[in-house]
Amino acid sequence: MIKTHFVQAWHLLRQNKLFSGIYIFGTALAIASTTIFAIIYYVKLAPVYPEYNRDKISTLTDMEVELENGYATSGSMSYEALTKYIYPMKNAQAITAVMSNWEPSLINPGNNRPMIQSELKATDPAFFEVFNYDFIAGAPFSQTDFDSGLRKAVISDRKADEIFGGPGKAIGNTITVDFIKYEVCGVFREGCAINKMSYADVVVPYTTDKYYKSRGWMHELIGRYDVIFLSDDREALKAELDEIVRRYVTSHDGRKIEIWDQPEPITLQAFKLSPDEDSFDIKKIIRMNLLILLTLLIVPALNLSGMIAGRMDSRRSELGIRKSFGATRRTLLGQVLWENLFLTIIGGISGLAITWIILSTDATGIFSIIGGSSRDLQSHISIHLTPDMMFAPAVFAFAFLICVCLNLLSAVIPAWLSLRRPIVNCIK
């Protein structure tokens, strides 16, 4: 029976090419819009490469300290605070610190080629425990390299191809970043730039920076380090950090230290401007995007409903004759729904293809406009989605299911109203 319905649907598609083409195109656009929205949230919230442990990762990126004169200063953490208070914490499986880098770094590729802007991360070996990067060649710098301040670097496969002609050729060679030479010891598979805490083109030990121990001139706790924790129990981790803050405040004349609700889940970093809750409303952001998405879905559904109503009017005679020979409303309604499902499947496949074309062509623009991520990305960074992001079955299944439901609803109402008419009126 199902095969018969699909055969009939195929014949109707060939007979009504204009209607079928508009229906398929409208469905494809709706599914493409839904899939793009779903992929944006999937990339920001789901466990994707290299942030497979997102449910265990939390961050401490900003703090505010009251000064003796009553004013306050804010910023990232100093090296002194990092080594004295943070690294010794007990409720984390791994703790890594990343030195703040406000400007893009420059790589000299040699052979009189122009400088290449890149994203540099100066960090410690635990960075590769927190983020599960896949190494194509070589290995990350070791704890000994870090402690000794050796100029070792790991680079992305994209930069290895661009500079050396391949990952294997990069190992053991020298790369010049910001006019400092590093020996390449490893090449990893590039991540996605939207994941700003993990993304990098080049990763080096922060001990290679001669100012890595420097602190802010206004307070000993303020410096250049963002802290990332890997912990199974964020509440225990937060309680431990709050206790450290309490002890510090008690021993320093009660001067206030504000860390807000940190450490906070890394997924919030995709939406927040700062740790200050007053400048952030994730519910508002999600509501706004859902409203846009519903608009993109409902408008095509209403148009399709009107088209189906017009088509049902043109098929009144056919349906009336079938009813006169004993076909029930349920049978005829089922036929209409199967026909629309057939067109929806074609539209879904077309929509998925459109999604891949759009994201492959300009993922950076899409994420900046819809994902609100332009503030998170340096101008030189382009977003390249990894295959597990582009081809996530759950994302397409979600988008396709929503569009199937809307399309079937847009077909049921006009079809049911048409089939309620008496046979005499249908075969006039």
Coordinates of C-alpha atoms in Angstrom, one line a residue:
M1 CA 0.0 0.0 0.0
I2 CA 2.8 2.4 0.9
K3 CA 4.6 1.6 -2.3
T4 CA 1.4 2.4 -4.2
H5 CA 1.0 5.7 -2.5
F6 CA 4.6 6.7 -3.4
V7 CA 4.1 5.6 -7.0
Q8 CA 1.0 7.8 -7.2
A9 CA 2.8 10.6 -5.6
W10 CA 5.6 10.3 -8.2
H11 CA 3.1 10.4 -11.1
L12 CA 1.4 13.5 -9.5
L13 CA 4.8 15.1 -9.1
R14 CA 5.5 14.7 -12.9
Q15 CA 2.0 15.9 -13.8
N16 CA 2.1 19.0 -11.5
K17 CA 5.6 20.1 -11.9
L18 CA 5.0 23.8 -10.9
F19 CA 3.2 22.9 -7.7
S20 CA 5.7 20.1 -6.8
G21 CA 8.6 22.4 -7.5
I22 CA 7.3 25.2 -5.3
Y23 CA 6.4 22.7 -2.5
I24 CA 9.8 21.1 -2.6
F25 CA 11.6 24.4 -2.7
G26 CA 9.6 25.8 0.2
T27 CA 10.2 22.7 2.3
A28 CA 13.9 22.8 1.4
L29 CA 14.3 26.4 2.6
A30 CA 12.4 25.6 5.8
I31 CA 14.6 22.6 6.6
A32 CA 17.8 24.5 5.6
S33 CA 16.8 27.3 8.0
T34 CA 16.0 24.9 10.8
T35 CA 19.1 22.8 10.3
I36 CA 21.4 25.9 10.3
F37 CA 19.9 27.0 13.6
A38 CA 20.2 23.5 15.0
I39 CA 23.8 23.2 13.9
I40 CA 24.7 26.6 15.5
Y41 CA 23.3 25.4 18.9
Y42 CA 24.8 21.9 18.4
V43 CA 28.3 23.4 17.9
K44 CA 27.9 25.6 20.9
L45 CA 26.3 23.2 23.3
A46 CA 26.9 19.6 22.3
P47 CA 30.1 17.6 23.0
V48 CA 32.0 18.1 19.8
Y49 CA 35.7 17.9 18.8
P50 CA 37.9 18.8 20.7
E51 CA 35.5 19.6 23.6
Y52 CA 34.1 16.2 24.1
N53 CA 34.1 16.7 27.9
R54 CA 31.9 19.8 27.9
D55 CA 29.7 18.5 30.7
K56 CA 32.8 18.5 32.9
I57 CA 34.6 21.7 31.7
S58 CA 34.1 25.0 33.5
T59 CA 36.0 28.3 33.3
L60 CA 37.3 31.2 35.5
T61 CA 38.0 34.1 33.1
D62 CA 37.4 37.3 35.1
M63 CA 37.5 38.6 38.7
E64 CA 37.1 41.9 40.4
V65 CA 39.2 43.0 43.4
E66 CA 38.5 45.9 45.8
L67 CA 41.6 48.1 46.3
E68 CA 42.7 49.9 49.5
N69 CA 41.4 53.2 48.3
G70 CA 37.9 51.8 47.8
Y71 CA 38.1 51.5 44.0
A72 CA 38.2 48.1 42.2
T73 CA 40.2 46.5 39.5
S74 CA 39.2 43.6 37.3
G75 CA 40.8 41.2 34.9
S76 CA 42.1 37.7 34.5
M77 CA 44.2 35.9 37.1
S78 CA 47.9 36.5 37.9
Y79 CA 50.6 33.8 37.7
E80 CA 51.1 34.2 41.5
A81 CA 47.4 33.5 42.2
L82 CA 47.4 30.7 39.7
T83 CA 50.3 28.8 41.2
K84 CA 49.5 29.6 44.8
Y85 CA 45.7 29.0 44.9
I86 CA 44.4 27.4 41.7
Y87 CA 46.8 24.7 40.6
P88 CA 46.7 23.0 44.1
M89 CA 42.8 22.7 44.0
K90 CA 41.6 19.2 44.8
N91 CA 38.2 18.9 43.1
A92 CA 39.4 18.9 39.5
Q93 CA 40.9 16.1 37.4
A94 CA 42.8 18.7 35.4
I95 CA 43.5 22.4 35.6
T96 CA 44.9 24.4 32.7
A97 CA 45.7 28.1 32.3
V98 CA 45.7 30.0 29.1
M99 CA 47.6 33.3 28.8
S100 CA 45.4 36.1 27.4
N101 CA 46.3 37.2 23.9
W102 CA 44.5 40.3 22.8
E103 CA 46.0 40.6 19.3
P104 CA 46.4 38.0 16.6
S105 CA 49.9 36.5 16.3
L106 CA 51.9 36.6 13.1
I107 CA 53.6 33.6 11.6
N108 CA 56.5 34.1 9.2
P109 CA 56.3 31.2 6.7
G110 CA 59.6 32.0 5.1
N111 CA 60.6 32.1 1.5
N112 CA 59.6 35.8 1.2
R113 CA 55.9 34.8 1.7
P114 CA 53.6 37.3 3.5
M115 CA 53.0 37.0 7.2
I116 CA 50.1 34.8 8.3
Q117 CA 47.8 35.9 11.0
S118 CA 47.0 33.1 13.5
E119 CA 45.5 32.3 16.8
L120 CA 48.2 31.6 19.4
K121 CA 47.5 29.9 22.7
A122 CA 50.2 30.0 25.4
T123 CA 49.3 27.4 28.0
D124 CA 50.5 24.4 29.9
P125 CA 50.5 20.6 29.2
A126 CA 47.2 20.1 30.9
F127 CA 45.5 21.9 28.0
F128 CA 45.6 18.7 26.1
E129 CA 44.1 16.8 29.0
V130 CA 41.1 19.1 29.1
F131 CA 40.7 19.3 25.3
N132 CA 40.9 16.0 23.4
Y133 CA 42.9 17.1 20.3
D134 CA 43.8 14.4 17.8
F135 CA 47.5 14.4 16.9
I136 CA 48.2 13.6 13.3
A137 CA 52.0 13.7 13.8
G138 CA 54.3 14.1 16.8
A139 CA 53.0 14.9 20.3
P140 CA 52.3 17.8 22.6
F141 CA 55.1 19.5 24.5
S142 CA 55.9 17.7 27.7
Q143 CA 55.9 18.8 31.3
T144 CA 59.7 18.9 31.2
D145 CA 59.6 21.2 28.1
F146 CA 57.1 23.4 30.0
D147 CA 59.1 23.6 33.2
S148 CA 62.3 24.3 31.3
G149 CA 60.7 27.0 29.1
L150 CA 61.8 25.2 25.9
R151 CA 60.4 26.8 22.8
K152 CA 58.4 23.9 21.5
A153 CA 55.1 24.4 19.6
V154 CA 52.3 22.3 18.3
I155 CA 50.3 23.5 15.3
S156 CA 47.1 22.7 13.5
D157 CA 47.1 20.5 10.4
R158 CA 45.8 23.5 8.3
K159 CA 48.8 25.6 9.3
A160 CA 51.2 22.6 8.7
D161 CA 49.8 22.2 5.2
E162 CA 50.0 26.0 4.6
I163 CA 53.5 26.5 5.8
F164 CA 55.4 23.2 5.5
G165 CA 53.3 21.3 2.9
G166 CA 52.0 18.6 5.3
P167 CA 52.0 17.5 8.9
G168 CA 54.9 15.0 8.5
K169 CA 57.1 17.7 7.1
A170 CA 56.4 20.1 10.0
I171 CA 57.8 17.9 12.8
G172 CA 61.3 19.0 13.8
N173 CA 61.2 22.1 11.7
T174 CA 61.2 25.7 13.0
I175 CA 58.2 28.0 13.0
T176 CA 58.6 31.8 13.7
V177 CA 55.7 33.2 15.6
D178 CA 55.8 36.9 16.6
F179 CA 59.4 36.9 15.6
I180 CA 60.3 34.1 18.1
K181 CA 61.4 30.7 16.8
Y182 CA 59.8 27.5 18.0
E183 CA 60.5 23.9 17.2
V184 CA 57.4 22.1 16.0
C185 CA 56.9 18.9 18.1
G186 CA 53.3 18.0 17.1
V187 CA 50.5 18.6 14.6
F188 CA 46.9 18.3 15.7
R189 CA 43.6 18.2 13.7
E190 CA 42.2 21.7 13.7
G191 CA 39.1 22.4 15.8
C192 CA 36.3 24.9 15.2
A193 CA 36.9 28.6 15.7
I194 CA 33.5 29.1 17.4
N195 CA 34.9 27.2 20.4
K196 CA 37.1 30.1 21.4
M197 CA 38.4 28.5 24.6
S198 CA 39.9 25.5 22.8
Y199 CA 40.6 26.9 19.3
A200 CA 44.2 27.6 18.3
D201 CA 46.5 27.5 15.2
V202 CA 49.6 27.4 17.4
V203 CA 50.0 26.2 21.0
V204 CA 53.2 26.9 23.0
P205 CA 54.2 26.7 26.7
Y206 CA 53.4 30.0 28.4
T207 CA 56.8 29.7 30.2
T208 CA 58.4 30.7 26.9
D209 CA 57.0 34.3 27.4
K210 CA 59.6 36.2 29.4
Y211 CA 56.8 38.1 31.2
Y212 CA 54.8 35.1 32.1
K213 CA 55.2 35.8 35.9
S214 CA 54.3 39.4 35.6
R215 CA 51.1 40.7 37.4
G216 CA 48.8 43.6 37.1
W217 CA 50.3 46.7 38.7
M218 CA 47.2 47.5 40.7
H219 CA 46.8 44.1 42.5
E220 CA 48.7 40.9 43.0
L221 CA 45.8 38.7 42.0
I222 CA 45.2 40.4 38.6
G223 CA 47.1 39.1 35.6
R224 CA 46.8 37.5 32.2
Y225 CA 45.5 33.9 32.8
D226 CA 42.2 32.4 32.1
V227 CA 41.6 29.2 34.0
I228 CA 39.9 26.1 32.7
F229 CA 38.8 23.2 34.9
L230 CA 38.0 19.6 34.2
S231 CA 35.8 18.3 37.0
D232 CA 33.0 15.8 37.6
D233 CA 31.6 17.9 40.4
R234 CA 31.2 21.6 39.5
E235 CA 29.4 22.4 42.8
A236 CA 32.3 20.9 44.9
L237 CA 34.8 22.8 42.7
K238 CA 32.9 26.1 43.2
A239 CA 32.6 25.5 46.9
E240 CA 36.4 25.0 47.1
L241 CA 37.0 28.1 45.1
D242 CA 34.6 30.1 47.2
E243 CA 36.5 28.9 50.3
I244 CA 39.8 30.0 48.8
V245 CA 38.3 33.5 48.2
R246 CA 36.8 33.6 51.7
R247 CA 40.2 32.8 53.3
Y248 CA 42.0 35.4 51.2
V249 CA 39.5 38.1 52.0
T250 CA 39.7 37.2 55.7
S251 CA 43.5 37.5 55.7
H252 CA 43.5 40.8 53.7
D253 CA 41.4 43.2 55.8
G254 CA 38.1 42.0 54.4
R255 CA 38.6 43.6 50.9
K256 CA 35.9 42.3 48.6
I257 CA 36.7 39.8 45.7
E258 CA 34.0 39.1 43.2
I259 CA 34.1 36.1 40.9
W260 CA 30.4 36.0 40.2
D261 CA 29.0 32.5 39.5
Q262 CA 32.4 31.0 38.4
P263 CA 33.6 28.5 37.6
E264 CA 30.9 28.4 35.0
P265 CA 30.1 25.7 32.3
I266 CA 32.1 26.3 29.2
T267 CA 28.9 26.2 27.1
L268 CA 27.9 29.6 28.6
Q269 CA 31.1 31.1 27.1
A270 CA 29.4 30.8 23.7
F271 CA 26.7 33.3 24.7
K272 CA 28.2 35.6 27.4
L273 CA 30.0 38.9 27.0
S274 CA 31.4 38.7 30.6
P275 CA 30.9 36.7 33.8
D276 CA 28.8 39.5 35.2
E277 CA 25.3 38.2 35.2
D278 CA 23.8 41.7 34.8
S279 CA 25.1 41.9 31.2
F280 CA 23.8 38.5 30.2
D281 CA 20.4 36.9 29.6
I282 CA 20.7 33.6 27.9
K283 CA 16.9 33.1 28.0
K284 CA 16.4 36.3 26.1
I285 CA 18.9 35.2 23.4
I286 CA 17.3 31.7 23.1
R287 CA 13.8 33.2 22.9
M288 CA 14.8 35.7 20.2
N289 CA 16.4 32.9 18.1
L290 CA 13.4 30.6 18.6
L291 CA 11.1 33.4 17.5
I292 CA 13.1 33.9 14.3
L293 CA 13.1 30.2 13.7
L294 CA 9.3 29.9 14.2
T295 CA 8.8 32.7 11.8
L296 CA 10.9 31.0 9.2
L297 CA 8.9 27.8 9.7
I298 CA 5.3 29.1 10.0
V299 CA 5.3 31.4 7.0
P300 CA 6.2 28.6 4.5
A301 CA 3.7 26.3 6.3
L302 CA 0.9 28.8 5.8
N303 CA 1.9 29.3 2.1
L304 CA 2.0 25.5 1.6
S305 CA -1.4 25.2 3.3
G306 CA -2.9 27.7 0.8
M307 CA -1.3 25.9 -2.1
I308 CA -2.6 22.5 -0.9
A309 CA -6.1 24.0 -0.5
G310 CA -6.1 25.2 -4.1
R311 CA -4.8 21.8 -5.3
M312 CA -7.5 20.0 -3.4
D313 CA -10.1 22.2 -5.2
S314 CA -8.7 21.2 -8.5
R315 CA -8.8 17.5 -7.5
R316 CA -12.5 17.5 -6.3
S317 CA -13.7 15.5 -9.3
E318 CA -11.1 12.8 -8.8
L319 CA -11.7 12.5 -5.1
G320 CA -15.5 12.6 -5.7
I321 CA -15.3 9.7 -8.2
R322 CA -13.2 7.6 -5.8
K323 CA -15.6 8.3 -2.9
S324 CA -18.5 7.2 -5.1
F325 CA -16.7 3.8 -5.7
G326 CA -16.3 3.3 -2.0
A327 CA -13.1 5.0 -0.9
T328 CA -13.4 6.3 2.6
R329 CA -12.3 9.7 3.9
R330 CA -9.5 8.0 5.9
T331 CA -8.2 6.3 2.7
L332 CA -8.2 9.5 0.7
L333 CA -6.7 11.5 3.5
G334 CA -4.0 8.9 3.9
Q335 CA -3.2 9.2 0.2
V336 CA -2.9 13.0 0.4
L337 CA -0.6 12.8 3.5
W338 CA 1.6 10.2 1.8
E339 CA 1.9 12.4 -1.3
N340 CA 2.9 15.3 0.9
L341 CA 5.3 13.1 2.8
F342 CA 7.0 12.1 -0.5
L343 CA 7.4 15.7 -1.5
T344 CA 8.7 16.6 2.0
I345 CA 11.3 13.8 1.8
I346 CA 12.6 15.2 -1.5
G347 CA 12.5 18.7 0.0
G348 CA 14.4 17.5 3.1
I349 CA 17.2 16.0 1.1
S350 CA 17.4 19.2 -1.0
G351 CA 17.3 21.3 2.2
L352 CA 20.2 19.3 3.7
A353 CA 22.2 19.9 0.5
I354 CA 21.5 23.6 0.7
T355 CA 22.6 23.7 4.3
W356 CA 25.9 22.0 3.5
I357 CA 26.5 24.4 0.6
I358 CA 25.8 27.5 2.7
L359 CA 27.9 26.4 5.7
S360 CA 30.7 25.2 3.5
T361 CA 30.7 28.5 1.6
D362 CA 30.3 31.1 4.5
A363 CA 30.1 29.5 7.9
T364 CA 31.8 32.5 9.4
G365 CA 29.1 34.9 8.2
I366 CA 26.2 32.6 9.2
F367 CA 27.5 32.2 12.7
S368 CA 28.2 35.9 13.1
I369 CA 24.7 36.9 11.9
I370 CA 22.6 34.2 13.5
G371 CA 24.9 32.8 16.2
G372 CA 25.9 36.2 17.5
S373 CA 29.5 35.2 17.5
S374 CA 31.2 38.1 15.7
R375 CA 32.3 39.5 19.1
D376 CA 34.1 36.2 19.9
L377 CA 36.2 36.0 16.7
Q378 CA 39.2 37.9 15.6
S379 CA 38.8 39.3 12.1
H380 CA 41.4 37.0 10.7
I381 CA 39.7 33.8 11.9
S382 CA 37.3 31.8 9.6
I383 CA 35.0 29.1 10.9
H384 CA 35.5 25.7 9.5
L385 CA 33.0 23.1 10.7
T386 CA 34.4 19.7 11.3
P387 CA 32.6 16.6 9.7
D388 CA 31.0 15.6 13.0
M389 CA 29.3 19.0 13.2
M390 CA 28.3 19.1 9.5
F391 CA 26.9 15.6 9.4
A392 CA 25.4 15.2 12.8
P393 CA 22.4 12.8 12.3
A394 CA 20.6 14.1 15.4
V395 CA 20.6 17.6 14.1
F396 CA 19.1 16.7 10.7
A397 CA 16.6 14.3 12.3
F398 CA 15.5 17.1 14.6
A399 CA 15.1 19.6 11.7
F400 CA 13.4 17.1 9.5
L401 CA 10.9 16.0 12.1
I402 CA 9.9 19.6 12.8
C403 CA 9.3 20.3 9.1
V404 CA 7.5 17.0 8.5
C405 CA 5.1 17.8 11.4
L406 CA 4.4 21.3 10.0
N407 CA 4.0 20.1 6.5
L408 CA 1.6 17.4 7.4
L409 CA -0.4 19.8 9.6
S410 CA -0.5 22.2 6.6
A411 CA -1.8 19.4 4.5
V412 CA -4.3 17.8 6.9
I413 CA -6.6 20.8 7.4
P414 CA -7.3 21.7 3.8
A415 CA -7.5 18.0 2.8
W416 CA -10.0 17.2 5.6
L417 CA -12.1 20.3 4.8
S418 CA -12.2 19.3 1.1
L419 CA -13.0 15.6 1.8
R420 CA -16.0 16.6 4.0
R421 CA -17.9 17.9 1.0
P422 CA -20.8 15.7 -0.3
I423 CA -20.0 13.5 -3.3
V424 CA -22.5 15.4 -5.5
N425 CA -20.7 18.7 -4.9
C426 CA -17.3 17.0 -5.7
I427 CA -18.3 15.5 -9.1
K428 CA -20.2 18.5 -10.5

